[in-house]
Short mmCIF file of C-alpha atoms in Angstrom, two decimals:
data_model
loop_
_atom_site.label_atom_id
_atom_site.label_comp_id
_atom_site.label_asym_id
_atom_site.label_seq_id
_atom_site.Cartn_x
_atom_site.Cartn_y
_atom_site.Cartn_z
CA MET A 1 0.25 -0.01 0.16
CA THR A 2 3.13 2.22 1.00
CA ASP A 3 4.53 1.86 -2.78
CA LEU A 4 1.01 2.30 -4.42
CA ALA A 5 0.07 5.49 -2.50
CA THR A 6 4.05 6.87 -2.97
CA ARG A 7 4.06 6.26 -7.34
CA VAL A 8 5.40 8.36 -8.93
CA ALA A 9 2.59 10.62 -11.28
CA PRO A 10 3.85 10.08 -15.10
CA PRO A 11 5.75 13.38 -16.28
CA HIS A 12 3.06 14.74 -17.98
CA VAL A 13 0.70 14.49 -15.58
CA THR A 14 3.60 16.34 -13.15
CA ALA A 15 4.18 18.87 -16.08
CA LEU A 16 0.62 19.62 -16.03
CA ARG A 17 0.39 20.01 -11.84
CA ARG A 18 3.32 22.28 -12.17
CA ALA A 19 1.68 24.63 -15.22
CA ALA A 20 -1.74 24.34 -13.60
CA PRO A 21 -1.28 27.85 -11.95
CA ALA A 22 -0.61 29.33 -15.40
CA LEU A 23 -3.49 27.50 -16.93
CA LEU A 24 -5.98 28.63 -14.31
CA GLY A 25 -4.39 32.40 -14.07
CA TYR A 26 -4.89 32.02 -17.88
CA ALA A 27 -8.53 30.69 -18.43
CA ALA A 28 -9.48 33.86 -15.45
CA VAL A 29 -7.94 36.41 -17.46
CA ARG A 30 -9.88 35.23 -21.06
CA ALA A 31 -13.16 34.24 -19.05
CA LEU A 32 -13.13 38.13 -18.18
CA GLY A 33 -12.42 39.82 -21.67
CA LEU A 34 -15.07 37.19 -22.85
CA LEU A 35 -17.44 38.85 -20.15
CA VAL A 36 -16.99 41.94 -20.52
CA LEU A 37 -17.05 41.68 -24.35
CA VAL A 38 -20.34 39.71 -24.38
CA VAL A 39 -21.85 42.67 -22.21
CA TRP A 40 -20.28 45.27 -24.42
CA SER A 41 -21.96 43.55 -27.63
CA ALA A 42 -25.50 43.06 -26.10
CA ALA A 43 -25.27 46.66 -25.24
CA ARG A 44 -24.24 47.96 -28.75
CA GLY A 45 -26.78 44.90 -29.97
CA LYS A 46 -24.12 42.93 -31.72
CA SER A 47 -23.56 39.24 -31.04
CA ALA A 48 -20.34 38.76 -29.22
CA TYR A 49 -20.15 35.39 -30.80
CA THR A 50 -20.66 36.37 -34.31
CA LEU A 51 -17.48 38.88 -33.58
CA LEU A 52 -15.60 35.70 -32.41
CA THR A 53 -16.73 33.04 -35.09
CA ALA A 54 -18.60 34.64 -38.37
CA ARG A 55 -16.69 37.87 -38.64
CA TRP A 56 -13.46 38.69 -41.12
CA ASP A 57 -10.76 36.12 -41.49
CA ALA A 58 -13.40 33.45 -39.24
CA LEU A 59 -15.42 33.68 -42.27
CA TRP A 60 -12.85 32.50 -44.66
CA TYR A 61 -11.55 29.70 -42.60
CA THR A 62 -14.91 28.15 -42.03
CA ARG A 63 -15.22 28.45 -45.82
CA VAL A 64 -12.67 26.41 -46.44
CA ALA A 65 -13.43 24.25 -44.06
CA GLU A 66 -16.82 23.77 -45.56
CA LEU A 67 -15.99 24.15 -49.51
CA GLY A 68 -12.50 23.77 -49.92
CA TYR A 69 -10.06 25.95 -51.73
CA GLY A 70 -11.46 27.64 -55.21
CA TYR A 71 -13.33 30.58 -53.57
CA GLU A 72 -12.21 34.18 -54.53
CA VAL A 73 -13.74 37.45 -54.83
CA ARG A 74 -13.11 39.74 -57.21
CA LEU A 75 -13.02 43.43 -56.41
CA PRO A 76 -14.23 46.49 -58.57
CA ASN A 77 -10.29 47.84 -58.29
CA GLY A 78 -9.23 44.59 -60.09
CA ASP A 79 -7.61 43.19 -56.94
CA VAL A 80 -8.76 39.29 -56.34
CA HIS A 81 -8.93 38.05 -52.62
CA SER A 82 -8.72 34.23 -53.18
CA ASN A 83 -8.97 31.44 -49.39
CA LEU A 84 -6.01 29.89 -51.50
CA ALA A 85 -3.99 32.81 -49.18
CA PHE A 86 -5.34 30.85 -45.69
CA PHE A 87 -3.02 28.19 -44.60
CA PRO A 88 -4.95 24.73 -44.40
CA LEU A 89 -4.20 23.31 -40.75
CA LEU A 90 -7.06 25.10 -39.07
CA PRO A 91 -9.88 24.38 -40.96
CA TRP A 92 -9.07 21.18 -41.70
CA LEU A 93 -9.11 20.77 -37.86
CA GLU A 94 -12.89 22.58 -37.99
CA ARG A 95 -14.11 19.73 -40.94
CA LEU A 96 -12.49 17.27 -38.53
CA LEU A 97 -14.55 18.33 -35.65
CA HIS A 98 -17.67 19.18 -37.61
CA THR A 99 -17.97 15.89 -39.16
CA LEU A 100 -17.06 14.03 -35.56
CA THR A 101 -19.24 16.07 -33.75
CA PRO A 102 -23.11 18.21 -33.92
CA LEU A 103 -20.71 21.72 -34.18
CA SER A 104 -20.74 23.62 -37.08
CA TYR A 105 -18.07 24.43 -38.92
CA ALA A 106 -17.83 27.94 -37.01
CA ASP A 107 -18.00 26.27 -33.72
CA ALA A 108 -15.57 24.17 -34.34
CA GLY A 109 -13.13 26.79 -35.34
CA PHE A 110 -13.93 28.45 -31.57
CA MET A 111 -13.50 25.33 -30.21
CA VAL A 112 -10.48 24.63 -32.18
CA SER A 113 -8.80 28.18 -30.87
CA LEU A 114 -10.32 27.86 -27.62
CA PHE A 115 -8.36 24.56 -26.64
CA ALA A 116 -5.37 25.89 -29.18
CA SER A 117 -5.28 28.97 -26.61
CA LEU A 118 -4.59 26.83 -23.52
CA ALA A 119 -2.10 24.50 -25.71
CA ALA A 120 -0.40 27.80 -26.26
CA ALA A 121 -0.52 28.97 -22.89
CA TRP A 122 0.89 26.01 -21.19
CA GLY A 123 3.96 26.11 -24.22
CA ILE A 124 4.65 29.33 -22.78
CA PHE A 125 4.74 28.46 -19.42
CA ALA A 126 6.97 25.33 -20.17
CA VAL A 127 9.84 27.70 -22.53
CA ALA A 128 9.32 30.37 -19.35
CA ASP A 129 9.55 27.68 -16.50
CA HIS A 130 12.37 25.89 -18.14
CA GLY A 131 14.88 29.26 -18.77
CA TYR A 132 13.52 31.34 -15.74
CA GLY A 133 11.69 29.52 -13.02
CA ARG A 134 7.68 28.73 -12.59
CA ARG A 135 7.09 31.88 -11.37
CA ALA A 136 8.15 33.71 -14.17
CA GLY A 137 6.59 30.93 -16.65
CA VAL A 138 3.21 32.09 -14.66
CA CYS A 139 3.87 35.71 -15.84
CA ALA A 140 4.66 35.04 -18.88
CA VAL A 141 1.41 33.28 -19.71
CA LEU A 142 -0.58 36.21 -17.67
CA LEU A 143 1.21 38.79 -19.95
CA TRP A 144 0.22 37.21 -23.12
CA ALA A 145 -3.55 36.46 -22.05
CA ALA A 146 -3.48 40.24 -21.05
CA LEU A 147 -2.20 41.57 -24.02
CA PRO A 148 -4.21 44.42 -25.52
CA VAL A 149 -5.36 42.40 -28.44
CA GLY A 150 -5.52 39.29 -26.01
CA ILE A 151 -8.95 38.67 -27.61
CA VAL A 152 -8.34 37.30 -30.74
CA GLN A 153 -6.92 34.42 -28.70
CA SER A 154 -10.60 33.63 -28.75
CA MET A 155 -11.61 33.80 -32.01
CA ALA A 156 -12.06 31.28 -34.77
CA TYR A 157 -8.30 32.31 -36.16
CA SER A 158 -5.32 30.76 -36.48
CA GLU A 159 -3.21 32.52 -33.70
CA SER A 160 -3.77 30.47 -30.89
CA LEU A 161 -3.31 27.27 -32.85
CA PHE A 162 0.18 28.63 -34.69
CA THR A 163 1.57 29.76 -31.16
CA ALA A 164 0.57 26.49 -29.49
CA LEU A 165 2.91 24.75 -32.26
CA ALA A 166 5.53 27.34 -32.07
CA ALA A 167 5.78 27.53 -28.49
CA TRP A 168 6.24 23.22 -28.02
CA SER A 169 8.34 23.08 -31.21
CA LEU A 170 10.73 25.98 -29.30
CA TYR A 171 10.52 23.74 -26.03
CA ALA A 172 11.19 20.83 -27.56
CA VAL A 173 14.29 22.23 -29.50
CA LEU A 174 15.53 23.64 -25.85
CA THR A 175 15.25 20.37 -24.27
CA GLY A 176 16.95 18.78 -27.65
CA ARG A 177 13.88 16.87 -28.56
CA TRP A 178 14.76 17.31 -32.60
CA VAL A 179 12.24 15.19 -34.14
CA ILE A 180 9.38 16.40 -32.48
CA ALA A 181 10.58 19.67 -32.93
CA GLY A 182 10.77 19.36 -36.01
CA ALA A 183 7.23 17.61 -36.80
CA LEU A 184 5.80 20.42 -34.50
CA ALA A 185 7.30 23.16 -37.18
CA ALA A 186 5.86 21.31 -40.23
CA LEU A 187 2.68 22.26 -38.62
CA ALA A 188 2.98 25.54 -37.53
CA GLY A 189 4.28 25.61 -41.51
CA LEU A 190 0.64 24.68 -42.51
CA THR A 191 -0.65 27.15 -40.03
CA ARG A 192 0.07 30.70 -41.31
CA PRO A 193 3.20 31.44 -43.73
CA VAL A 194 5.14 33.09 -40.40
CA GLY A 195 5.75 29.12 -39.71
CA LEU A 196 8.65 30.22 -41.67
CA ALA A 197 10.38 31.25 -38.19
CA VAL A 198 9.58 28.44 -36.11
CA ALA A 199 11.71 26.23 -38.98
CA ALA A 200 14.37 29.24 -38.61
CA ALA A 201 14.53 28.07 -35.20
CA VAL A 202 14.83 24.52 -35.41
CA TRP A 203 17.25 24.94 -38.57
CA THR A 204 19.77 27.41 -35.86
CA ALA A 205 19.67 25.32 -32.97
CA CYS A 206 20.24 22.10 -34.86
CA VAL A 207 23.52 23.54 -36.48
CA VAL A 208 24.61 25.30 -33.68
CA SER A 209 24.04 21.89 -32.01
CA PHE A 210 26.39 20.14 -34.97
CA VAL A 211 29.00 23.03 -34.27
CA ARG A 212 29.11 22.40 -30.94
CA ASP A 213 29.64 18.88 -30.87
CA ARG A 214 32.49 18.78 -33.82
CA SER A 215 34.26 21.21 -31.45
CA VAL A 216 33.72 19.44 -28.25
CA ASP A 217 35.12 16.07 -30.79
CA ALA A 218 38.16 18.18 -32.38
CA ALA A 219 38.88 19.11 -28.56
CA SER A 220 38.57 15.78 -27.08
CA GLY A 221 40.47 14.42 -30.05
CA ALA A 222 43.76 17.17 -29.48
CA ARG A 223 43.68 16.24 -25.87
CA ALA A 224 44.26 12.51 -26.74
CA VAL A 225 46.64 12.55 -29.25
CA GLY A 226 48.72 14.77 -26.53
CA SER A 227 48.62 12.57 -23.65
CA ALA A 228 51.07 9.46 -23.24
CA PRO A 229 49.87 6.66 -21.78
CA GLY A 230 49.80 6.90 -18.41
CA SER A 231 49.64 10.77 -18.33
CA THR A 232 48.32 12.62 -14.87
CA ASP A 233 45.42 13.80 -16.96
CA GLY A 234 43.44 9.85 -17.02
CA ALA A 235 42.02 10.43 -20.80
CA PRO A 236 43.50 6.97 -22.33
CA MET A 237 44.62 6.78 -25.52
CA THR A 238 41.92 6.03 -27.38
CA SER A 239 39.54 8.83 -26.63
CA HIS A 240 40.43 10.70 -29.56
CA ALA A 241 37.31 8.17 -30.84
CA PRO A 242 34.08 10.42 -31.81
CA ARG A 243 31.84 10.03 -28.84
CA PRO A 244 28.83 7.53 -29.14
CA THR A 245 26.39 10.16 -28.02
CA THR A 246 26.97 12.26 -31.16
CA GLY A 247 26.48 9.60 -33.50
CA ALA A 248 23.43 8.91 -31.63
CA TYR A 249 22.17 12.25 -32.01
CA VAL A 250 23.06 12.82 -35.41
CA LEU A 251 19.93 11.10 -37.13
CA PRO A 252 17.45 12.97 -34.80
CA ARG A 253 18.85 16.32 -35.55
CA ALA A 254 19.02 15.77 -39.56
CA LEU A 255 15.41 14.29 -39.21
CA GLY A 256 13.99 17.55 -37.40
CA MET A 257 15.75 19.80 -39.95
CA LEU A 258 14.02 17.84 -42.64
CA LEU A 259 10.88 17.62 -41.29
CA ALA A 260 10.85 21.63 -40.18
CA PRO A 261 10.16 23.07 -43.11
CA LEU A 262 8.18 20.71 -45.15
CA GLY A 263 4.77 21.59 -44.27
CA ALA A 264 5.42 25.64 -45.57
CA ALA A 265 6.62 24.07 -48.57
CA ALA A 266 4.18 21.76 -49.39
CA TYR A 267 1.36 24.09 -49.23
CA VAL A 268 3.55 26.97 -50.82
CA LEU A 269 4.09 24.41 -53.58
CA TRP A 270 0.62 23.10 -54.06
CA VAL A 271 -0.56 26.47 -54.30
CA GLY A 272 1.62 27.06 -56.67
CA HIS A 273 0.65 24.10 -58.49
CA ARG A 274 -3.14 24.57 -58.08
CA THR A 275 -2.42 28.41 -59.57
CA GLY A 276 0.11 27.91 -62.46
CA GLN A 277 2.04 30.34 -62.06
CA GLY A 278 5.01 27.49 -60.19
CA PRO A 279 6.79 27.99 -56.74
CA LEU A 280 5.62 31.61 -56.46
CA GLY A 281 2.19 31.02 -56.85
CA TYR A 282 1.74 31.64 -53.15
CA LEU A 283 2.61 35.23 -53.18
CA ASP A 284 1.03 36.27 -56.14
CA VAL A 285 -2.15 35.14 -54.28
CA GLN A 286 -0.92 37.42 -51.49
CA ALA A 287 -0.63 40.35 -54.00
CA GLY A 288 -4.48 39.96 -55.01
CA TRP A 289 -4.61 40.95 -51.04
CA ARG A 290 -2.23 43.77 -51.74
CA ASN A 291 0.08 42.04 -49.38
CA GLY A 292 3.65 41.42 -49.24
CA PHE A 293 6.82 42.22 -48.20
CA ASP A 294 8.66 45.79 -48.85
CA GLY A 295 11.11 46.18 -46.10
CA GLY A 296 8.55 48.27 -44.01
CA TYR A 297 8.76 50.88 -46.35
CA ALA A 298 4.40 51.30 -46.90
CA PHE A 299 4.30 51.09 -42.97
CA ALA A 300 6.88 53.41 -42.70
CA ARG A 301 4.61 55.87 -44.97
CA PHE A 302 1.12 54.64 -43.29
CA VAL A 303 3.00 55.89 -40.12
CA ALA A 304 4.01 59.33 -41.74
CA ASP A 305 0.67 60.15 -42.88
CA LYS A 306 -0.84 60.14 -39.17
CA PHE A 307 1.08 63.06 -38.82
CA THR A 308 -0.83 65.59 -41.20
CA SER A 309 -3.60 66.30 -39.25
CA PHE A 310 -3.80 66.89 -35.13
CA PRO A 311 -6.41 63.81 -33.76
CA SER A 312 -4.48 61.45 -36.16
CA ALA A 313 -1.31 62.68 -34.81
CA LEU A 314 -1.37 61.10 -31.62
CA ALA A 315 -2.21 57.64 -33.41
CA GLY A 316 1.09 57.80 -34.90
CA VAL A 317 2.97 58.67 -31.77
CA GLY A 318 1.62 55.56 -30.57
CA LEU A 319 2.82 53.46 -33.31
CA ILE A 320 5.90 54.56 -33.09
CA VAL A 321 5.76 54.20 -29.46
CA GLY A 322 4.59 50.37 -29.61
CA VAL A 323 7.33 50.06 -32.16
CA ALA A 324 10.02 51.10 -29.90
CA LEU A 325 8.29 48.91 -27.25
CA VAL A 326 9.02 45.43 -29.32
CA ILE A 327 12.33 46.80 -30.69
CA TRP A 328 13.31 47.50 -26.50
CA LEU A 329 11.79 43.96 -25.43
CA TYR A 330 13.82 42.71 -28.57
CA VAL A 331 17.22 43.92 -27.65
CA ILE A 332 16.61 43.52 -23.52
CA GLY A 333 16.22 39.58 -24.87
CA VAL A 334 19.49 39.43 -26.93
CA ARG A 335 21.21 41.39 -23.52
CA GLN A 336 19.68 39.01 -21.14
CA ARG A 337 21.25 35.97 -23.74
CA GLN A 338 18.16 34.76 -24.63
CA PRO A 339 18.49 31.16 -26.16
CA LEU A 340 19.59 31.58 -29.53
CA PRO A 341 16.83 29.46 -31.27
CA LEU A 342 13.62 31.76 -29.51
CA LEU A 343 16.01 35.27 -30.46
CA VAL A 344 15.78 33.93 -34.05
CA TYR A 345 11.98 33.19 -33.61
CA THR A 346 11.12 36.23 -32.25
CA GLY A 347 13.68 37.86 -34.97
CA VAL A 348 11.56 36.72 -38.07
CA VAL A 349 8.22 36.83 -36.33
CA VAL A 350 8.89 40.82 -35.58
CA THR A 351 10.48 41.32 -39.04
CA LEU A 352 7.36 39.60 -40.84
CA ALA A 353 4.49 41.56 -39.06
CA LEU A 354 6.33 45.16 -38.93
CA CYS A 355 7.77 44.69 -42.80
CA ALA A 356 4.45 43.17 -44.37
CA SER A 357 3.21 45.93 -47.05
CA SER A 358 -0.70 45.74 -46.00
CA TYR A 359 -3.27 45.39 -43.27
CA PHE A 360 -1.64 48.16 -40.98
CA GLY A 361 -4.32 47.61 -38.94
CA SER A 362 -3.50 43.91 -37.81
CA LYS A 363 0.09 44.90 -37.04
CA PRO A 364 -0.81 44.20 -33.38
CA ARG A 365 -2.42 40.61 -34.08
CA LEU A 366 0.56 39.95 -36.03
CA LEU A 367 3.14 39.93 -33.22
CA LEU A 368 0.51 38.02 -31.20
CA PRO A 369 2.81 34.84 -31.54
CA ALA A 370 6.04 36.85 -30.75
CA PHE A 371 5.91 35.56 -26.84
CA PRO A 372 9.48 35.32 -25.93
CA LEU A 373 9.60 39.26 -25.88
CA LEU A 374 7.43 39.24 -22.99
CA LEU A 375 10.30 37.11 -20.99
CA PRO A 376 12.16 40.47 -19.67
CA LEU A 377 9.26 41.50 -18.55
CA ALA A 378 7.63 38.10 -17.31
CA VAL A 379 11.33 37.87 -15.21
CA ALA A 380 10.71 41.78 -13.90
CA LEU A 381 7.39 40.98 -12.84
CA ALA A 382 8.22 37.59 -11.38
CA GLY A 383 10.54 40.05 -8.45
CA LEU A 384 7.39 42.10 -7.67
CA ARG A 385 5.73 41.72 -4.24
CA ALA A 386 2.74 40.06 -4.11
CA SER A 387 0.18 43.35 -3.83
CA ARG A 388 2.09 44.98 -6.61
CA PHE A 389 2.08 41.79 -8.31
CA ALA A 390 -1.70 41.53 -7.61
CA LEU A 391 -2.17 45.20 -8.87
CA VAL A 392 -0.11 44.60 -11.66
CA THR A 393 -1.60 41.97 -13.64
CA GLY A 394 -5.22 43.02 -12.27
CA LEU A 395 -4.51 46.57 -14.14
CA LEU A 396 -3.10 44.63 -17.72
CA THR A 397 -6.45 41.99 -17.54
CA VAL A 398 -9.30 45.09 -16.88
CA THR A 399 -7.24 47.13 -19.62
CA ALA A 400 -7.22 44.17 -21.94
CA ALA A 401 -11.01 43.24 -21.26
CA VAL A 402 -11.99 46.71 -22.01
CA TYR A 403 -9.90 47.37 -24.89
CA GLY A 404 -10.71 44.10 -25.88
CA ALA A 405 -14.58 44.21 -26.49
CA PHE A 406 -13.84 47.80 -27.73
CA TRP A 407 -11.64 46.81 -30.39
CA LEU A 408 -13.78 43.88 -31.13
CA ASN A 409 -17.09 46.27 -31.76
CA GLY A 410 -14.92 48.74 -33.52
CA SER A 411 -13.11 48.65 -36.41
CA GLY A 412 -11.65 44.99 -35.09
CA PRO A 413 -9.21 42.51 -36.71
CA PRO A 414 -9.16 42.57 -40.43
#
């Protein structure tokens, strides 16, 4: 009986227990956000559930889930909005859930995002806990939940699903689970175009790991060659042979590198074949939405135009402050020596978000997966006394709830 009572819990159970405070805190923050949204929407005669599941991109995803690819809208100015711009993993999951349950496609999209957001919160906790401890992990999750655009995490959008896959892929990288990291990166690449960031992080980690192992082997061999039998360093003459652990990890790392870009590459090549435009066909699809990569020129012009009148100049100042804050947090991450895979991932996400040439109002939403930016703030928040910690997190939660309801009932995410 004693043995049964003291039996060690399975690793996944132990991990869930460790993450429980973060997940409960995340659920509480998002529940308040949804409650405020419901009340605000009702006061304006709108349906909060419709805003979450049947507006903007959510409609495009459910249409792909229901009818497949091939739908497009031709605008009077000649632009063509094709649903090929939307990556397939979310609509695949919507279709699967719709097939297995009585849920509509929109309901399925909401449920996928709901569970994916919890998985994302757990993954963010795992990454932060691995590097900075449990308290910082809880703080990172609470900060992510209480972002001003955090309401998107509860929408039938792909941000939560992508962030979950990205966070767990990065955690697998940090803990040396190369095949899992590559597989999750491939799924992330089937979710959003920014899946490139996850693949880049996996490749960077694998290459650095290969180089480090070769350096260690070379150093070990040099020490062995310079040691005579019976030397005081205790190294045997055969120590110059390759370490057995090095060869054992070559195949998993190579497989992880192979898997990581497959999802994004497969979809982009399929779109090129479908459109008859070749490997660059997906870029033509994006061009139909007036979306592309111009190094941030269009966004800079958009910000500059805000200063042509006084009321809009305030928005321009806010945009500049926001961009500066993002860059500052990234620099702090570099100075704090965040793991290189996190820096690579964040750098690619931020670059693609800020340097896209269209949908400027979506940039805060596009930055949502860049959760490593929050790690310096999480570390600082973890060091506060309990009273200040409660005050700061409470203010952030209320602000996010109010802003999310206001934003979604207004311009909202395009």
